[in-house]
Amino acid sequence: MRGIRVASLAIGIASSPAERRQLAQLLGGSEAFLIVSSVDQARRFLDVVEPPHNPPAAPPDQPVVTEVTPGAAPPPGLTVDSDRRVLRWLDREIELTRLEHDLLRCLVGAPGRVWTYELLHREVWGNEHLGRGSDMHSVVRRVRRKLARLNAAATIHAVRGVGFRLAPV
């Protein structure tokens, strides 16, 4: 195969922002590189394993939150279109950012289930939850506004000190 140029991709795994910056400096001369927070995130990117449709189990040192609204199901007509990254309510649509899309995909995929801050941070941001969670609250606030703009029959309820869940209005 002479004359055919093959592109290479370097994948780096670093759990902390400082390690990711250092890794980016080391890989800066590479033609293409990807830095992820975990092996699972790298596998999802490479499509080696199917991303979980249900939230992953909590680590042994974290309590499992099982609070679920009885008979919970997403309101009929509420869907997240991942191909186009839009939220659809009946015949109306609204565009979503990547974070809004990933958050809604979690919540709509398990309606009524309480998603802990830690689980959401891992699934949406791809890293461990640190600090006060203002990043997550900002995304939730934007998604609530978009649900309201569509007049959707669902909203995101906060479970104080635990996390969030999708609930009917």
PDB file of C-alpha atoms in Angstrom:
ATOM      1  CA  MET A   1       0.000   0.000   0.000  1.00  0.00           C
ATOM      2  CA  ARG A   2       2.638   2.470  -0.944  1.00  0.00           C
ATOM      3  CA  GLY A   3       1.555   6.035  -1.436  1.00  0.00           C
ATOM      4  CA  ILE A   4      -1.577   5.723   0.683  1.00  0.00           C
ATOM      5  CA  ARG A   5      -1.338   7.871   3.766  1.00  0.00           C
ATOM      6  CA  VAL A   6      -2.897   6.348   6.880  1.00  0.00           C
ATOM      7  CA  ALA A   7      -3.997   8.762   9.582  1.00  0.00           C
ATOM      8  CA  SER A   8      -3.351   7.847  13.172  1.00  0.00           C
ATOM      9  CA  LEU A   9      -5.297   8.735  16.268  1.00  0.00           C
ATOM     10  CA  ALA A  10      -3.796   8.867  19.743  1.00  0.00           C
ATOM     11  CA  ILE A  11      -6.228   8.365  22.618  1.00  0.00           C
ATOM     12  CA  GLY A  12      -5.245   9.553  26.074  1.00  0.00           C
ATOM     13  CA  ILE A  13      -7.071   8.816  29.307  1.00  0.00           C
ATOM     14  CA  ALA A  14      -6.715  11.247  32.198  1.00  0.00           C
ATOM     15  CA  SER A  15      -9.186  11.656  35.030  1.00  0.00           C
ATOM     16  CA  SER A  16      -8.361  15.161  36.257  1.00  0.00           C
ATOM     17  CA  PRO A  17      -8.339  18.458  34.350  1.00  0.00           C
ATOM     18  CA  ALA A  18      -4.663  18.994  35.260  1.00  0.00           C
ATOM     19  CA  GLU A  19      -3.715  15.576  33.878  1.00  0.00           C
ATOM     20  CA  ARG A  20      -5.730  16.260  30.700  1.00  0.00           C
ATOM     21  CA  ARG A  21      -3.879  19.563  30.158  1.00  0.00           C
ATOM     22  CA  GLN A  22      -0.536  17.841  30.665  1.00  0.00           C
ATOM     23  CA  LEU A  23      -1.518  15.051  28.283  1.00  0.00           C
ATOM     24  CA  ALA A  24      -2.660  17.589  25.670  1.00  0.00           C
ATOM     25  CA  GLN A  25       0.776  19.220  25.841  1.00  0.00           C
ATOM     26  CA  LEU A  26       2.486  15.851  25.410  1.00  0.00           C
ATOM     27  CA  LEU A  27       0.268  14.865  22.471  1.00  0.00           C
ATOM     28  CA  GLY A  28       0.222  18.333  20.915  1.00  0.00           C
ATOM     29  CA  GLY A  29       2.528  17.309  18.075  1.00  0.00           C
ATOM     30  CA  SER A  30       0.295  14.381  17.080  1.00  0.00           C
ATOM     31  CA  GLU A  31      -1.752  14.538  13.914  1.00  0.00           C
ATOM     32  CA  ALA A  32      -4.962  13.753  15.809  1.00  0.00           C
ATOM     33  CA  PHE A  33      -5.598  13.007  19.452  1.00  0.00           C
ATOM     34  CA  LEU A  34      -8.519  12.471  21.789  1.00  0.00           C
ATOM     35  CA  ILE A  35      -8.417  12.880  25.544  1.00  0.00           C
ATOM     36  CA  VAL A  36     -11.130  11.234  27.640  1.00  0.00           C
ATOM     37  CA  SER A  37     -11.768  10.849  31.360  1.00  0.00           C
ATOM     38  CA  SER A  38     -12.160   7.079  31.533  1.00  0.00           C
ATOM     39  CA  VAL A  39     -11.723   3.828  29.658  1.00  0.00           C
ATOM     40  CA  ASP A  40     -15.524   3.543  29.383  1.00  0.00           C
ATOM     41  CA  GLN A  41     -15.687   6.942  27.714  1.00  0.00           C
ATOM     42  CA  ALA A  42     -13.001   5.884  25.229  1.00  0.00           C
ATOM     43  CA  ARG A  43     -14.882   2.655  24.478  1.00  0.00           C
ATOM     44  CA  ARG A  44     -18.118   4.595  23.895  1.00  0.00           C
ATOM     45  CA  PHE A  45     -16.283   6.931  21.520  1.00  0.00           C
ATOM     46  CA  LEU A  46     -14.799   4.016  19.635  1.00  0.00           C
ATOM     47  CA  ASP A  47     -18.180   2.277  19.724  1.00  0.00           C
ATOM     48  CA  VAL A  48     -16.543  -0.824  21.209  1.00  0.00           C
ATOM     49  CA  VAL A  49     -19.383  -1.228  23.668  1.00  0.00           C
ATOM     50  CA  GLU A  50     -22.920   0.020  23.493  1.00  0.00           C
ATOM     51  CA  PRO A  51     -23.519   2.927  25.896  1.00  0.00           C
ATOM     52  CA  PRO A  52     -25.797   1.828  28.724  1.00  0.00           C
ATOM     53  CA  HIS A  53     -29.484   2.543  28.192  1.00  0.00           C
ATOM     54  CA  ASN A  54     -30.027   2.383  31.929  1.00  0.00           C
ATOM     55  CA  PRO A  55     -27.922   4.251  34.448  1.00  0.00           C
ATOM     56  CA  PRO A  56     -24.886   2.343  35.714  1.00  0.00           C
ATOM     57  CA  ALA A  57     -24.873   0.911  39.191  1.00  0.00           C
ATOM     58  CA  ALA A  58     -23.533   3.179  41.890  1.00  0.00           C
ATOM     59  CA  PRO A  59     -20.048   2.397  43.194  1.00  0.00           C
ATOM     60  CA  PRO A  60     -20.030   0.397  46.449  1.00  0.00           C
ATOM     61  CA  ASP A  61     -19.196   3.476  48.546  1.00  0.00           C
ATOM     62  CA  GLN A  62     -22.243   5.400  47.270  1.00  0.00           C
ATOM     63  CA  PRO A  63     -25.840   4.693  48.245  1.00  0.00           C
ATOM     64  CA  VAL A  64     -28.117   3.476  45.488  1.00  0.00           C
ATOM     65  CA  VAL A  65     -31.101   5.774  45.099  1.00  0.00           C
ATOM     66  CA  THR A  66     -34.147   3.789  44.111  1.00  0.00           C
ATOM     67  CA  GLU A  67     -36.837   6.441  44.453  1.00  0.00           C
ATOM     68  CA  VAL A  68     -39.031   6.103  41.393  1.00  0.00           C
ATOM     69  CA  THR A  69     -42.409   7.628  40.684  1.00  0.00           C
ATOM     70  CA  PRO A  70     -44.875   4.722  40.423  1.00  0.00           C
ATOM     71  CA  GLY A  71     -45.969   4.057  36.837  1.00  0.00           C
ATOM     72  CA  ALA A  72     -43.541   6.663  35.544  1.00  0.00           C
ATOM     73  CA  ALA A  73     -43.194   6.886  31.796  1.00  0.00           C
ATOM     74  CA  PRO A  74     -42.214   9.783  29.602  1.00  0.00           C
ATOM     75  CA  PRO A  75     -45.310  11.645  28.474  1.00  0.00           C
ATOM     76  CA  PRO A  76     -46.446  10.299  25.093  1.00  0.00           C
ATOM     77  CA  GLY A  77     -45.049  12.561  22.407  1.00  0.00           C
ATOM     78  CA  LEU A  78     -41.892  13.576  24.327  1.00  0.00           C
ATOM     79  CA  THR A  79     -38.794  12.299  22.543  1.00  0.00           C
ATOM     80  CA  VAL A  80     -35.130  13.122  22.244  1.00  0.00           C
ATOM     81  CA  ASP A  81     -33.891  12.860  18.654  1.00  0.00           C
ATOM     82  CA  SER A  82     -30.208  12.017  19.053  1.00  0.00           C
ATOM     83  CA  ASP A  83     -29.453  12.118  15.328  1.00  0.00           C
ATOM     84  CA  ARG A  84     -30.530  15.732  15.033  1.00  0.00           C
ATOM     85  CA  ARG A  85     -29.967  16.634  18.700  1.00  0.00           C
ATOM     86  CA  VAL A  86     -33.464  18.037  19.223  1.00  0.00           C
ATOM     87  CA  LEU A  87     -36.176  17.685  21.850  1.00  0.00           C
ATOM     88  CA  ARG A  88     -39.548  16.930  20.330  1.00  0.00           C
ATOM     89  CA  TRP A  89     -42.894  17.449  22.030  1.00  0.00           C
ATOM     90  CA  LEU A  90     -45.774  16.325  19.823  1.00  0.00           C
ATOM     91  CA  ASP A  91     -45.276  18.328  16.595  1.00  0.00           C
ATOM     92  CA  ARG A  92     -42.852  20.935  17.957  1.00  0.00           C
ATOM     93  CA  GLU A  93     -39.044  20.763  18.224  1.00  0.00           C
ATOM     94  CA  ILE A  94     -36.288  22.703  19.893  1.00  0.00           C
ATOM     95  CA  GLU A  95     -32.528  22.366  19.411  1.00  0.00           C
ATOM     96  CA  LEU A  96     -30.342  21.072  22.221  1.00  0.00           C
ATOM     97  CA  THR A  97     -26.710  21.573  23.116  1.00  0.00           C
ATOM     98  CA  ARG A  98     -24.627  18.430  23.641  1.00  0.00           C
ATOM     99  CA  LEU A  99     -24.941  18.700  27.428  1.00  0.00           C
ATOM    100  CA  GLU A 100     -28.697  19.333  27.295  1.00  0.00           C
ATOM    101  CA  HIS A 101     -29.118  16.372  24.941  1.00  0.00           C
ATOM    102  CA  ASP A 102     -27.077  13.997  27.090  1.00  0.00           C
ATOM    103  CA  LEU A 103     -28.873  15.073  30.279  1.00  0.00           C
ATOM    104  CA  LEU A 104     -32.294  14.617  28.689  1.00  0.00           C
ATOM    105  CA  ARG A 105     -31.304  11.270  27.196  1.00  0.00           C
ATOM    106  CA  CYS A 106     -30.583  10.039  30.717  1.00  0.00           C
ATOM    107  CA  LEU A 107     -33.771  11.443  32.246  1.00  0.00           C
ATOM    108  CA  VAL A 108     -36.146  10.468  29.427  1.00  0.00           C
ATOM    109  CA  GLY A 109     -34.578   7.003  29.240  1.00  0.00           C
ATOM    110  CA  ALA A 110     -35.497   6.337  32.892  1.00  0.00           C
ATOM    111  CA  PRO A 111     -38.482   8.579  33.683  1.00  0.00           C
ATOM    112  CA  GLY A 112     -39.305   8.954  37.345  1.00  0.00           C
ATOM    113  CA  ARG A 113     -35.956   7.566  38.434  1.00  0.00           C
ATOM    114  CA  VAL A 114     -33.811   9.835  40.533  1.00  0.00           C
ATOM    115  CA  TRP A 115     -30.446  10.350  38.886  1.00  0.00           C
ATOM    116  CA  THR A 116     -27.835  11.306  41.469  1.00  0.00           C
ATOM    117  CA  TYR A 117     -25.533  14.222  40.793  1.00  0.00           C
ATOM    118  CA  GLU A 118     -22.650  11.730  40.601  1.00  0.00           C
ATOM    119  CA  LEU A 119     -24.329   9.493  38.012  1.00  0.00           C
ATOM    120  CA  LEU A 120     -25.402  12.438  35.864  1.00  0.00           C
ATOM    121  CA  HIS A 121     -21.955  13.979  36.023  1.00  0.00           C
ATOM    122  CA  ARG A 122     -20.385  10.689  34.970  1.00  0.00           C
ATOM    123  CA  GLU A 123     -22.843  10.104  32.099  1.00  0.00           C
ATOM    124  CA  VAL A 124     -23.124  13.686  30.804  1.00  0.00           C
ATOM    125  CA  TRP A 125     -19.731  15.261  31.558  1.00  0.00           C
ATOM    126  CA  GLY A 126     -17.715  12.041  31.563  1.00  0.00           C
ATOM    127  CA  ASN A 127     -15.987  12.756  34.857  1.00  0.00           C
ATOM    128  CA  GLU A 128     -16.576  12.708  38.585  1.00  0.00           C
ATOM    129  CA  HIS A 129     -18.855  15.260  40.225  1.00  0.00           C
ATOM    130  CA  LEU A 130     -16.865  17.882  42.075  1.00  0.00           C
ATOM    131  CA  GLY A 131     -17.869  21.067  43.813  1.00  0.00           C
ATOM    132  CA  ARG A 132     -21.269  22.672  44.092  1.00  0.00           C
ATOM    133  CA  GLY A 133     -22.653  21.486  40.778  1.00  0.00           C
ATOM    134  CA  SER A 134     -23.404  24.892  39.296  1.00  0.00           C
ATOM    135  CA  ASP A 135     -22.574  23.476  35.847  1.00  0.00           C
ATOM    136  CA  MET A 136     -25.307  20.877  36.195  1.00  0.00           C
ATOM    137  CA  HIS A 137     -27.838  23.332  37.616  1.00  0.00           C
ATOM    138  CA  SER A 138     -27.198  25.670  34.688  1.00  0.00           C
ATOM    139  CA  VAL A 139     -27.925  22.906  32.151  1.00  0.00           C
ATOM    140  CA  VAL A 140     -31.048  21.807  34.076  1.00  0.00           C
ATOM    141  CA  ARG A 141     -32.304  25.410  34.147  1.00  0.00           C
ATOM    142  CA  ARG A 142     -31.878  25.699  30.345  1.00  0.00           C
ATOM    143  CA  VAL A 143     -33.634  22.372  29.730  1.00  0.00           C
ATOM    144  CA  ARG A 144     -36.549  23.361  31.985  1.00  0.00           C
ATOM    145  CA  ARG A 145     -36.961  26.560  29.961  1.00  0.00           C
ATOM    146  CA  LYS A 146     -36.941  24.581  26.714  1.00  0.00           C
ATOM    147  CA  LEU A 147     -39.529  22.121  28.058  1.00  0.00           C
ATOM    148  CA  ALA A 148     -41.689  25.088  29.093  1.00  0.00           C
ATOM    149  CA  ARG A 149     -41.245  26.766  25.679  1.00  0.00           C
ATOM    150  CA  LEU A 150     -42.594  23.605  24.064  1.00  0.00           C
ATOM    151  CA  ASN A 151     -45.445  23.446  26.620  1.00  0.00           C
ATOM    152  CA  ALA A 152     -44.338  19.861  27.282  1.00  0.00           C
ATOM    153  CA  ALA A 153     -46.182  17.857  29.909  1.00  0.00           C
ATOM    154  CA  ALA A 154     -42.929  17.150  31.740  1.00  0.00           C
ATOM    155  CA  THR A 155     -40.319  18.974  33.744  1.00  0.00           C
ATOM    156  CA  ILE A 156     -37.212  18.192  35.729  1.00  0.00           C
ATOM    157  CA  HIS A 157     -37.731  17.931  39.471  1.00  0.00           C
ATOM    158  CA  ALA A 158     -34.874  18.397  41.889  1.00  0.00           C
ATOM    159  CA  VAL A 159     -34.537  15.919  44.727  1.00  0.00           C
ATOM    160  CA  ARG A 160     -32.759  18.049  47.283  1.00  0.00           C
ATOM    161  CA  GLY A 161     -29.249  16.873  48.048  1.00  0.00           C
ATOM    162  CA  VAL A 162     -29.576  13.852  45.756  1.00  0.00           C
ATOM    163  CA  GLY A 163     -30.156  14.716  42.091  1.00  0.00           C
ATOM    164  CA  PHE A 164     -32.873  15.122  39.451  1.00  0.00           C
ATOM    165  CA  ARG A 165     -35.700  13.194  37.816  1.00  0.00           C
ATOM    166  CA  LEU A 166     -38.080  13.697  34.908  1.00  0.00           C
ATOM    167  CA  ALA A 167     -41.632  14.157  36.134  1.00  0.00           C
ATOM    168  CA  PRO A 168     -45.005  15.056  34.679  1.00  0.00           C
ATOM    169  CA  VAL A 169     -46.144  18.653  35.073  1.00  0.00           C
TER     170      VAL A 169
END
